[in-house]
Short mmCIF file of C-alpha atoms in Angstrom, two decimals:
data_model
loop_
_atom_site.label_atom_id
_atom_site.label_comp_id
_atom_site.label_asym_id
_atom_site.label_seq_id
_atom_site.Cartn_x
_atom_site.Cartn_y
_atom_site.Cartn_z
CA UNK A 1 14.35 -52.99 149.78
CA UNK A 2 16.68 -55.96 149.97
CA UNK A 3 20.35 -55.03 149.92
CA UNK A 4 22.44 -56.93 147.42
CA UNK A 5 25.69 -58.58 148.43
CA UNK A 6 28.64 -59.76 146.45
CA UNK A 7 30.12 -63.20 147.10
CA UNK A 8 33.71 -64.28 146.61
CA UNK A 9 33.11 -64.83 142.88
CA UNK A 10 31.91 -61.27 142.44
CA UNK A 11 28.27 -62.08 141.54
CA UNK A 12 25.37 -60.25 143.19
CA UNK A 13 23.33 -62.57 145.43
CA UNK A 14 20.14 -62.04 147.48
CA UNK A 15 18.26 -64.38 149.84
CA UNK A 16 15.32 -64.52 147.36
CA UNK A 17 17.70 -65.54 144.61
CA UNK A 18 19.19 -68.24 146.80
CA UNK A 19 15.73 -69.70 147.56
CA UNK A 20 14.80 -69.63 143.89
CA UNK A 21 17.95 -71.55 143.09
CA UNK A 22 17.05 -74.08 145.79
CA UNK A 23 13.57 -74.67 144.25
CA UNK A 24 15.10 -74.90 140.81
CA UNK A 25 17.60 -77.47 142.03
CA UNK A 26 14.83 -79.57 143.56
CA UNK A 27 12.82 -79.48 140.30
CA UNK A 28 15.90 -80.46 138.33
CA UNK A 29 16.60 -83.29 140.77
CA UNK A 30 13.00 -84.58 140.45
CA UNK A 31 13.09 -84.45 136.69
CA UNK A 32 16.46 -86.17 136.64
CA UNK A 33 15.22 -88.91 138.98
CA UNK A 34 12.06 -89.57 136.91
CA UNK A 35 14.09 -89.60 133.74
CA UNK A 36 16.61 -91.97 135.27
CA UNK A 37 13.95 -94.41 136.51
CA UNK A 38 12.19 -94.28 133.14
CA UNK A 39 15.43 -95.04 131.39
CA UNK A 40 16.09 -97.97 133.72
CA UNK A 41 12.57 -99.34 133.13
CA UNK A 42 12.84 -99.01 129.36
CA UNK A 43 16.27 -100.59 129.45
CA UNK A 44 15.01 -103.52 131.49
CA UNK A 45 12.05 -104.07 129.10
CA UNK A 46 14.37 -103.85 126.12
CA UNK A 47 16.72 -106.37 127.63
CA UNK A 48 13.76 -108.72 128.22
CA UNK A 49 12.44 -108.35 124.67
CA UNK A 50 9.48 -106.22 125.73
CA UNK A 51 7.45 -109.20 127.06
CA UNK A 52 3.67 -108.95 127.04
CA UNK A 53 1.74 -108.95 130.27
CA UNK A 54 -0.86 -111.60 130.82
CA UNK A 55 -3.94 -110.32 132.58
CA UNK A 56 -6.12 -112.99 134.15
CA UNK A 57 -8.33 -110.59 136.14
CA UNK A 58 -6.92 -111.60 139.57
CA UNK A 59 -4.13 -110.19 141.77
CA UNK A 60 -2.65 -112.39 144.42
CA UNK A 61 -1.58 -111.07 147.80
CA UNK A 62 2.08 -111.80 147.10
CA UNK A 63 1.91 -109.93 143.81
CA UNK A 64 0.30 -106.97 145.55
CA UNK A 65 3.06 -106.92 148.16
CA UNK A 66 5.72 -106.97 145.45
CA UNK A 67 4.05 -104.08 143.67
CA UNK A 68 3.79 -102.10 146.91
CA UNK A 69 7.45 -102.77 147.73
CA UNK A 70 8.43 -101.52 144.31
CA UNK A 71 6.35 -98.37 144.75
CA UNK A 72 7.80 -97.73 148.22
CA UNK A 73 11.33 -98.23 146.91
CA UNK A 74 10.72 -95.71 144.11
CA UNK A 75 9.22 -93.20 146.52
CA UNK A 76 12.08 -93.70 149.01
CA UNK A 77 14.63 -93.24 146.25
CA UNK A 78 13.00 -90.03 145.09
CA UNK A 79 12.79 -88.81 148.71
CA UNK A 80 16.45 -89.64 149.28
CA UNK A 81 17.43 -87.69 146.19
CA UNK A 82 15.37 -84.74 147.41
CA UNK A 83 16.99 -84.96 150.87
CA UNK A 84 20.48 -84.98 149.38
CA UNK A 85 19.68 -82.03 147.16
CA UNK A 86 18.18 -80.06 150.06
CA UNK A 87 21.16 -80.84 152.33
CA UNK A 88 23.63 -79.89 149.62
CA UNK A 89 21.89 -76.62 148.88
CA UNK A 90 21.58 -75.77 152.56
CA UNK A 91 25.32 -76.31 152.92
CA UNK A 92 26.00 -74.09 149.94
CA UNK A 93 23.70 -71.38 151.28
CA UNK A 94 25.36 -71.60 154.72
CA UNK A 95 28.84 -71.36 153.18
CA UNK A 96 27.76 -68.42 151.08
CA UNK A 97 26.30 -66.66 154.11
CA UNK A 98 29.54 -67.30 156.02
CA UNK A 99 31.58 -65.81 153.19
CA UNK A 100 29.33 -62.77 153.19
CA UNK A 101 29.83 -62.32 156.93
CA UNK A 102 33.61 -62.66 156.55
CA UNK A 103 33.65 -60.21 153.63
CA UNK A 104 31.59 -57.74 155.66
CA UNK A 105 34.00 -58.12 158.59
CA UNK A 106 37.03 -57.53 156.36
CA UNK A 107 35.44 -54.48 154.76
CA UNK A 108 34.49 -53.19 158.18
CA UNK A 109 38.05 -53.68 159.49
CA UNK A 110 39.61 -52.01 156.47
CA UNK A 111 37.17 -49.12 156.76
CA UNK A 112 37.98 -48.76 160.46
CA UNK A 113 41.74 -48.91 159.81
CA UNK A 114 41.44 -46.28 157.08
CA UNK A 115 39.44 -44.03 159.39
CA UNK A 116 42.06 -44.41 162.14
CA UNK A 117 44.85 -43.75 159.65
CA UNK A 118 43.14 -40.60 158.40
CA UNK A 119 42.49 -39.37 161.95
CA UNK A 120 46.13 -39.92 162.94
CA UNK A 121 47.28 -38.03 159.85
CA UNK A 122 45.07 -35.11 160.76
CA UNK A 123 46.57 -35.05 164.26
CA UNK A 124 50.12 -35.04 162.87
CA UNK A 125 49.26 -31.89 160.93
CA UNK A 126 48.09 -30.02 164.01
CA UNK A 127 49.82 -26.86 165.22
CA UNK A 128 49.68 -28.15 168.81
CA UNK A 129 52.62 -30.32 169.90
CA UNK A 130 50.42 -32.38 172.24
CA UNK A 131 48.02 -33.21 169.39
CA UNK A 132 50.92 -34.20 167.12
CA UNK A 133 52.27 -36.44 169.87
CA UNK A 134 48.84 -38.07 170.20
CA UNK A 135 48.89 -38.62 166.44
CA UNK A 136 52.21 -40.48 166.68
CA UNK A 137 50.86 -42.83 169.34
CA UNK A 138 47.62 -43.33 167.39
CA UNK A 139 49.60 -44.27 164.30
CA UNK A 140 51.78 -46.66 166.31
CA UNK A 141 48.70 -48.31 167.80
CA UNK A 142 47.26 -48.72 164.32
CA UNK A 143 50.50 -50.34 163.14
CA UNK A 144 50.29 -52.79 166.05
CA UNK A 145 46.72 -53.76 165.12
CA UNK A 146 47.17 -53.83 161.34
CA UNK A 147 50.01 -56.14 160.18
CA UNK A 148 49.12 -55.65 156.50
CA UNK A 149 49.46 -51.87 156.83
CA UNK A 150 52.28 -51.80 159.38
CA UNK A 151 55.00 -50.78 156.93
CA UNK A 152 52.81 -47.94 155.66
CA UNK A 153 52.32 -46.65 159.21
CA UNK A 154 56.08 -46.95 159.85
CA UNK A 155 56.79 -45.01 156.65
CA UNK A 156 54.54 -42.18 157.86
CA UNK A 157 56.26 -42.11 161.28
CA UNK A 158 59.67 -41.90 159.62
CA UNK A 159 58.46 -39.31 157.12
CA UNK A 160 57.37 -37.13 160.04
CA UNK A 161 60.89 -37.29 161.48
CA UNK A 162 62.29 -36.34 158.06
CA UNK A 163 60.30 -33.09 157.93
CA UNK A 164 62.43 -29.91 158.06
CA UNK A 165 63.81 -29.36 161.52
CA UNK A 166 62.27 -26.44 163.46
CA UNK A 167 64.23 -23.51 164.80
CA UNK A 168 65.17 -24.04 168.44
CA UNK A 169 65.25 -21.04 170.75
CA UNK A 170 66.41 -20.72 174.32
CA UNK A 171 62.92 -20.79 175.78
CA UNK A 172 62.11 -24.13 177.36
CA UNK A 173 58.52 -24.16 176.08
CA UNK A 174 59.25 -22.77 172.64
CA UNK A 175 57.52 -24.46 169.69
CA UNK A 176 60.88 -25.64 168.40
CA UNK A 177 61.82 -27.43 171.61
CA UNK A 178 58.35 -28.95 171.87
CA UNK A 179 58.74 -30.32 168.36
CA UNK A 180 62.11 -31.85 169.26
CA UNK A 181 60.39 -33.68 172.12
CA UNK A 182 57.72 -34.96 169.73
CA UNK A 183 60.39 -36.29 167.34
CA UNK A 184 62.31 -37.90 170.19
CA UNK A 185 59.04 -39.64 171.11
CA UNK A 186 58.84 -41.00 167.55
CA UNK A 187 62.25 -42.62 168.08
CA UNK A 188 61.09 -43.98 171.43
CA UNK A 189 57.94 -45.49 169.90
CA UNK A 190 60.03 -47.36 167.35
CA UNK A 191 62.72 -48.41 169.81
CA UNK A 192 60.22 -49.97 172.22
CA UNK A 193 58.95 -52.22 169.43
CA UNK A 194 62.45 -53.31 168.47
CA UNK A 195 63.41 -54.42 171.98
CA UNK A 196 63.06 -58.03 173.14
CA UNK A 197 59.77 -58.73 174.87
CA UNK A 198 57.82 -56.09 172.93
CA UNK A 199 54.10 -56.82 172.95
CA UNK A 200 54.09 -56.24 169.18
CA UNK A 201 57.44 -56.58 167.43
CA UNK A 202 58.33 -54.47 164.42
CA UNK A 203 61.33 -56.60 163.47
CA UNK A 204 61.80 -57.20 159.77
CA UNK A 205 60.68 -53.72 158.70
CA UNK A 206 62.45 -50.75 157.12
CA UNK A 207 62.88 -47.48 159.02
CA UNK A 208 63.99 -44.67 156.74
CA UNK A 209 65.21 -41.47 158.45
CA UNK A 210 67.40 -40.45 155.49
CA UNK A 211 68.24 -36.79 154.88
CA UNK A 212 66.87 -35.67 158.23
CA UNK A 213 68.45 -33.54 160.94
CA UNK A 214 68.87 -35.86 163.92
CA UNK A 215 69.35 -34.43 167.38
CA UNK A 216 68.57 -36.68 170.35
CA UNK A 217 67.17 -40.19 170.44
CA UNK A 218 67.27 -43.28 172.63
CA UNK A 219 67.53 -46.70 170.95
CA UNK A 220 69.02 -48.37 174.03
CA UNK A 221 68.71 -52.17 174.04
CA UNK A 222 67.13 -52.60 170.62
CA UNK A 223 67.73 -55.73 168.51
CA UNK A 224 68.25 -55.29 164.78
CA UNK A 225 67.72 -58.73 163.30
CA UNK A 226 66.95 -60.45 160.01
CA UNK A 227 65.59 -58.05 157.39
CA UNK A 228 65.38 -55.06 159.76
CA UNK A 229 66.96 -51.92 158.28
CA UNK A 230 67.56 -48.56 159.98
CA UNK A 231 68.56 -45.88 157.47
CA UNK A 232 70.24 -42.67 158.70
CA UNK A 233 71.93 -41.93 155.37
CA UNK A 234 72.74 -38.31 154.46
CA UNK A 235 71.67 -37.14 157.91
CA UNK A 236 73.07 -34.24 159.92
CA UNK A 237 73.81 -35.17 163.54
CA UNK A 238 74.01 -32.09 165.69
CA UNK A 239 72.27 -32.94 168.95
CA UNK A 240 73.53 -33.85 172.39
CA UNK A 241 73.18 -37.63 172.38
CA UNK A 242 71.88 -40.38 170.10
CA UNK A 243 72.38 -43.69 171.86
CA UNK A 244 72.32 -47.32 170.74
CA UNK A 245 73.76 -48.55 174.02
CA UNK A 246 73.40 -52.29 174.76
CA UNK A 247 71.95 -52.93 171.32
CA UNK A 248 72.33 -56.22 169.42
CA UNK A 249 73.02 -56.26 165.69
CA UNK A 250 72.18 -59.75 164.47
CA UNK A 251 71.71 -59.83 160.71
CA UNK A 252 70.16 -56.40 160.11
CA UNK A 253 71.60 -53.16 158.77
CA UNK A 254 72.20 -49.77 160.41
CA UNK A 255 73.33 -47.35 157.73
CA UNK A 256 74.83 -43.88 158.44
CA UNK A 257 76.51 -43.53 155.02
CA UNK A 258 77.15 -40.00 153.73
CA UNK A 259 76.12 -38.40 157.03
CA UNK A 260 77.72 -35.43 158.80
CA UNK A 261 78.62 -35.47 162.51
CA UNK A 262 79.03 -31.94 163.87
CA UNK A 263 78.93 -32.30 167.65
CA UNK A 264 77.32 -34.30 170.44
CA UNK A 265 77.72 -38.04 170.92
CA UNK A 266 76.61 -41.08 168.96
CA UNK A 267 77.21 -44.07 171.22
CA UNK A 268 77.14 -47.83 170.77
CA UNK A 269 78.49 -48.58 174.25
CA UNK A 270 78.23 -52.27 175.23
CA UNK A 271 76.75 -53.13 171.85
CA UNK A 272 76.98 -56.72 170.60
CA UNK A 273 77.64 -56.69 166.85
CA UNK A 274 77.10 -60.32 165.85
CA UNK A 275 76.07 -60.22 162.18
CA UNK A 276 74.97 -57.64 159.67
CA UNK A 277 76.41 -54.23 158.82
CA UNK A 278 77.06 -50.98 160.66
CA UNK A 279 77.88 -48.58 157.83
CA UNK A 280 79.69 -45.21 158.17
CA UNK A 281 81.00 -44.97 154.61
CA UNK A 282 81.75 -41.48 153.27
CA UNK A 283 80.78 -39.83 156.56
CA UNK A 284 82.21 -36.50 157.63
CA UNK A 285 83.33 -36.13 161.26
CA UNK A 286 83.85 -32.48 162.14
CA UNK A 287 83.17 -32.70 165.86
CA UNK A 288 81.55 -34.70 168.60
CA UNK A 289 82.20 -38.31 169.55
CA UNK A 290 81.37 -41.65 167.97
CA UNK A 291 81.74 -44.10 170.84
CA UNK A 292 81.85 -47.87 170.35
CA UNK A 293 83.28 -48.37 173.83
CA UNK A 294 82.98 -51.83 175.37
CA UNK A 295 81.36 -53.10 172.18
CA UNK A 296 81.80 -56.72 171.11
CA UNK A 297 82.57 -57.18 167.41
CA UNK A 298 81.56 -60.78 166.82
CA UNK A 299 80.94 -61.13 163.09
CA UNK A 300 79.34 -57.87 161.95
CA UNK A 301 80.99 -55.51 159.46
CA UNK A 302 81.63 -51.95 160.66
CA UNK A 303 82.67 -49.88 157.67
CA UNK A 304 84.20 -46.38 157.50
CA UNK A 305 85.48 -46.55 153.92
CA UNK A 306 85.88 -43.15 152.32
CA UNK A 307 85.03 -41.19 155.48
CA UNK A 308 86.84 -38.06 156.60
CA UNK A 309 87.61 -36.45 159.94
CA UNK A 310 88.46 -32.85 160.81
CA UNK A 311 87.74 -32.96 164.51
CA UNK A 312 86.07 -35.05 167.19
CA UNK A 313 86.74 -38.57 168.46
CA UNK A 314 86.02 -42.10 167.26
CA UNK A 315 86.66 -44.43 170.17
CA UNK A 316 86.58 -48.22 170.40
CA UNK A 317 88.15 -48.61 173.83
CA UNK A 318 87.19 -48.30 177.46
CA UNK A 319 86.28 -44.90 178.85
CA UNK A 320 87.68 -43.28 181.97
CA UNK A 321 86.00 -41.44 184.76
CA UNK A 322 87.25 -38.21 186.31
CA UNK A 323 89.78 -40.09 188.46
CA UNK A 324 91.23 -41.95 185.50
CA UNK A 325 89.71 -45.32 186.41
CA UNK A 326 88.29 -47.61 183.75
CA UNK A 327 84.54 -47.13 183.66
CA UNK A 328 83.82 -49.73 180.99
CA UNK A 329 85.52 -52.88 179.81
CA UNK A 330 87.28 -52.35 176.49
CA UNK A 331 85.98 -53.43 173.12
CA UNK A 332 86.56 -56.96 171.88
CA UNK A 333 87.16 -57.72 168.20
CA UNK A 334 86.36 -61.44 168.18
CA UNK A 335 85.32 -61.70 164.53
CA UNK A 336 84.02 -59.59 161.71
CA UNK A 337 85.63 -56.51 160.22
CA UNK A 338 86.08 -52.83 161.01
CA UNK A 339 87.19 -51.15 157.82
CA UNK A 340 88.77 -47.69 157.74
CA UNK A 341 90.27 -48.16 154.29
CA UNK A 342 90.87 -44.85 152.48
CA UNK A 343 89.86 -43.00 155.64
CA UNK A 344 90.90 -39.35 155.36
CA UNK A 345 91.83 -37.73 158.66
CA UNK A 346 92.65 -34.04 159.08
CA UNK A 347 92.19 -33.82 162.84
CA UNK A 348 90.56 -35.48 165.80
CA UNK A 349 91.31 -38.87 167.36
CA UNK A 350 90.63 -42.55 166.76
CA UNK A 351 91.23 -44.49 169.96
CA UNK A 352 91.50 -48.22 170.59
CA UNK A 353 92.29 -47.95 174.31
CA UNK A 354 91.89 -51.14 176.36
CA UNK A 355 90.79 -53.04 173.26
CA UNK A 356 91.32 -56.75 172.63
CA UNK A 357 92.05 -57.85 169.05
CA UNK A 358 91.30 -61.55 169.49
CA UNK A 359 90.20 -62.49 165.97
CA UNK A 360 88.37 -59.64 164.27
CA UNK A 361 90.02 -57.51 161.61
CA UNK A 362 90.62 -53.76 161.83
CA UNK A 363 91.75 -52.52 158.42
CA UNK A 364 93.52 -49.13 158.34
CA UNK A 365 95.26 -49.67 155.02
CA UNK A 366 95.39 -46.87 152.43
CA UNK A 367 94.14 -44.36 154.99
CA UNK A 368 95.52 -40.85 155.34
CA UNK A 369 95.86 -39.54 158.90
CA UNK A 370 97.18 -36.02 158.32
CA UNK A 371 96.74 -34.45 161.74
CA UNK A 372 94.47 -37.21 163.04
CA UNK A 373 95.89 -39.25 165.91
CA UNK A 374 95.31 -43.02 166.02
CA UNK A 375 95.95 -44.58 169.44
CA UNK A 376 96.87 -48.26 169.34
CA UNK A 377 99.42 -48.04 172.14
CA UNK A 378 97.07 -49.12 174.93
CA UNK A 379 95.48 -52.18 173.36
CA UNK A 380 94.84 -55.01 175.80
CA UNK A 381 95.39 -57.98 173.48
CA UNK A 382 97.07 -58.43 170.08
CA UNK A 383 96.19 -61.86 168.76
CA UNK A 384 95.11 -60.23 165.49
CA UNK A 385 96.44 -56.69 165.31
CA UNK A 386 95.09 -54.09 162.84
CA UNK A 387 96.27 -54.02 159.25
CA UNK A 388 97.81 -50.79 157.94
CA UNK A 389 100.11 -49.57 155.18
CA UNK A 390 103.70 -48.41 155.50
CA UNK A 391 102.73 -44.74 155.10
CA UNK A 392 100.39 -44.96 158.06
CA UNK A 393 103.09 -46.69 160.10
CA UNK A 394 105.46 -43.73 159.56
CA UNK A 395 102.86 -41.13 160.56
CA UNK A 396 103.88 -39.57 163.92
CA UNK A 397 100.22 -39.46 164.95
CA UNK A 398 99.96 -43.24 164.60
CA UNK A 399 100.67 -44.46 168.16
CA UNK A 400 101.83 -48.07 168.22
CA UNK A 401 102.01 -50.38 171.24
CA UNK A 402 105.26 -50.91 173.16
CA UNK A 403 107.82 -53.23 171.60
CA UNK A 404 107.15 -55.79 174.33
CA UNK A 405 103.80 -56.54 172.66
CA UNK A 406 103.21 -58.24 169.36
CA UNK A 407 103.72 -55.97 166.37
CA UNK A 408 100.72 -54.95 164.28
CA UNK A 409 100.36 -56.27 160.75
CA UNK A 410 101.35 -54.28 157.72
CA UNK A 411 99.77 -54.35 154.30
CA UNK A 412 102.81 -53.22 152.31
#
């Protein structure tokens, strides 16, 4: 039985149908040609007044040749019309067959992608950590091969990270610790595709880890450019270390708004913040360290509006080793804005040690530092000092630079 196929117009076509259409086209072409020649002959006779033919019973050689030439011309014309029709129909049949092959290839690819997607999903639901890890890599490979479905695969990866966090026990091989390693691998899979030189780049996509419990992760050296968005909103950070060291923010968004930082370290050491937004609005800092040491603020907005601190450290300056030596060059505020407006501090420290304010704006106005210490006394350069209100200036925990340096700005 011949299998029917559907062309790009949606009609069912078979090879027998195509051949029937070819024969029909040839018959139509023949009829059209005969009708056209008849019309031309009748028209010519009409134009000549329908002259009568004189028959004298003899045909000369020249007359015979003229008649034969006329017959050959008619036959050649009909043959040419047939040849054109056959060539045209062959081209149409070839194009149709090519479209069928392409449609079959597309359907085959989509079917294969769907099968791979389903298989990866089944692996992610396994009780074995190794199988779940294999599912993550299978899903990432599918995203690399399937640009049209890449965002869907990314959404599934991020949704896996957002699943309720497992209980972690002291045993090294406990199911909880194995699951943490699987989730850290999910971060690593994404980070590798956001670094320069990635075989398949995932720039321009949205990575939503909102409302998850984030422990450890390594995003070292990633670039967040253009329409790329990393969402860590309403997350709970309670692990040892989440690092964005050496990253470049160039037009994208990294959003930590409404998150809670309990302990551990979130570091942006040596980051280059060129354009875009690093958002910490309405965050709660109750422990741990947010380190932007040796970062270069060169046009991006870093926003802490409405955040609160009870403990921990937010540091923008150079770090020190055990012997007190500078381990990293201090941060440089060349452009852009770091906003701590309406920041509510009830403990902890905000340090700007070894920091150069060479053009960027640090806005501390309308903030309340009740028990929180702000160290501005060891800044390296004061071409554009931070802006703060009079109340902040009078706070004993607000450590200003020596009088020999330029005075900070006030927003009275």
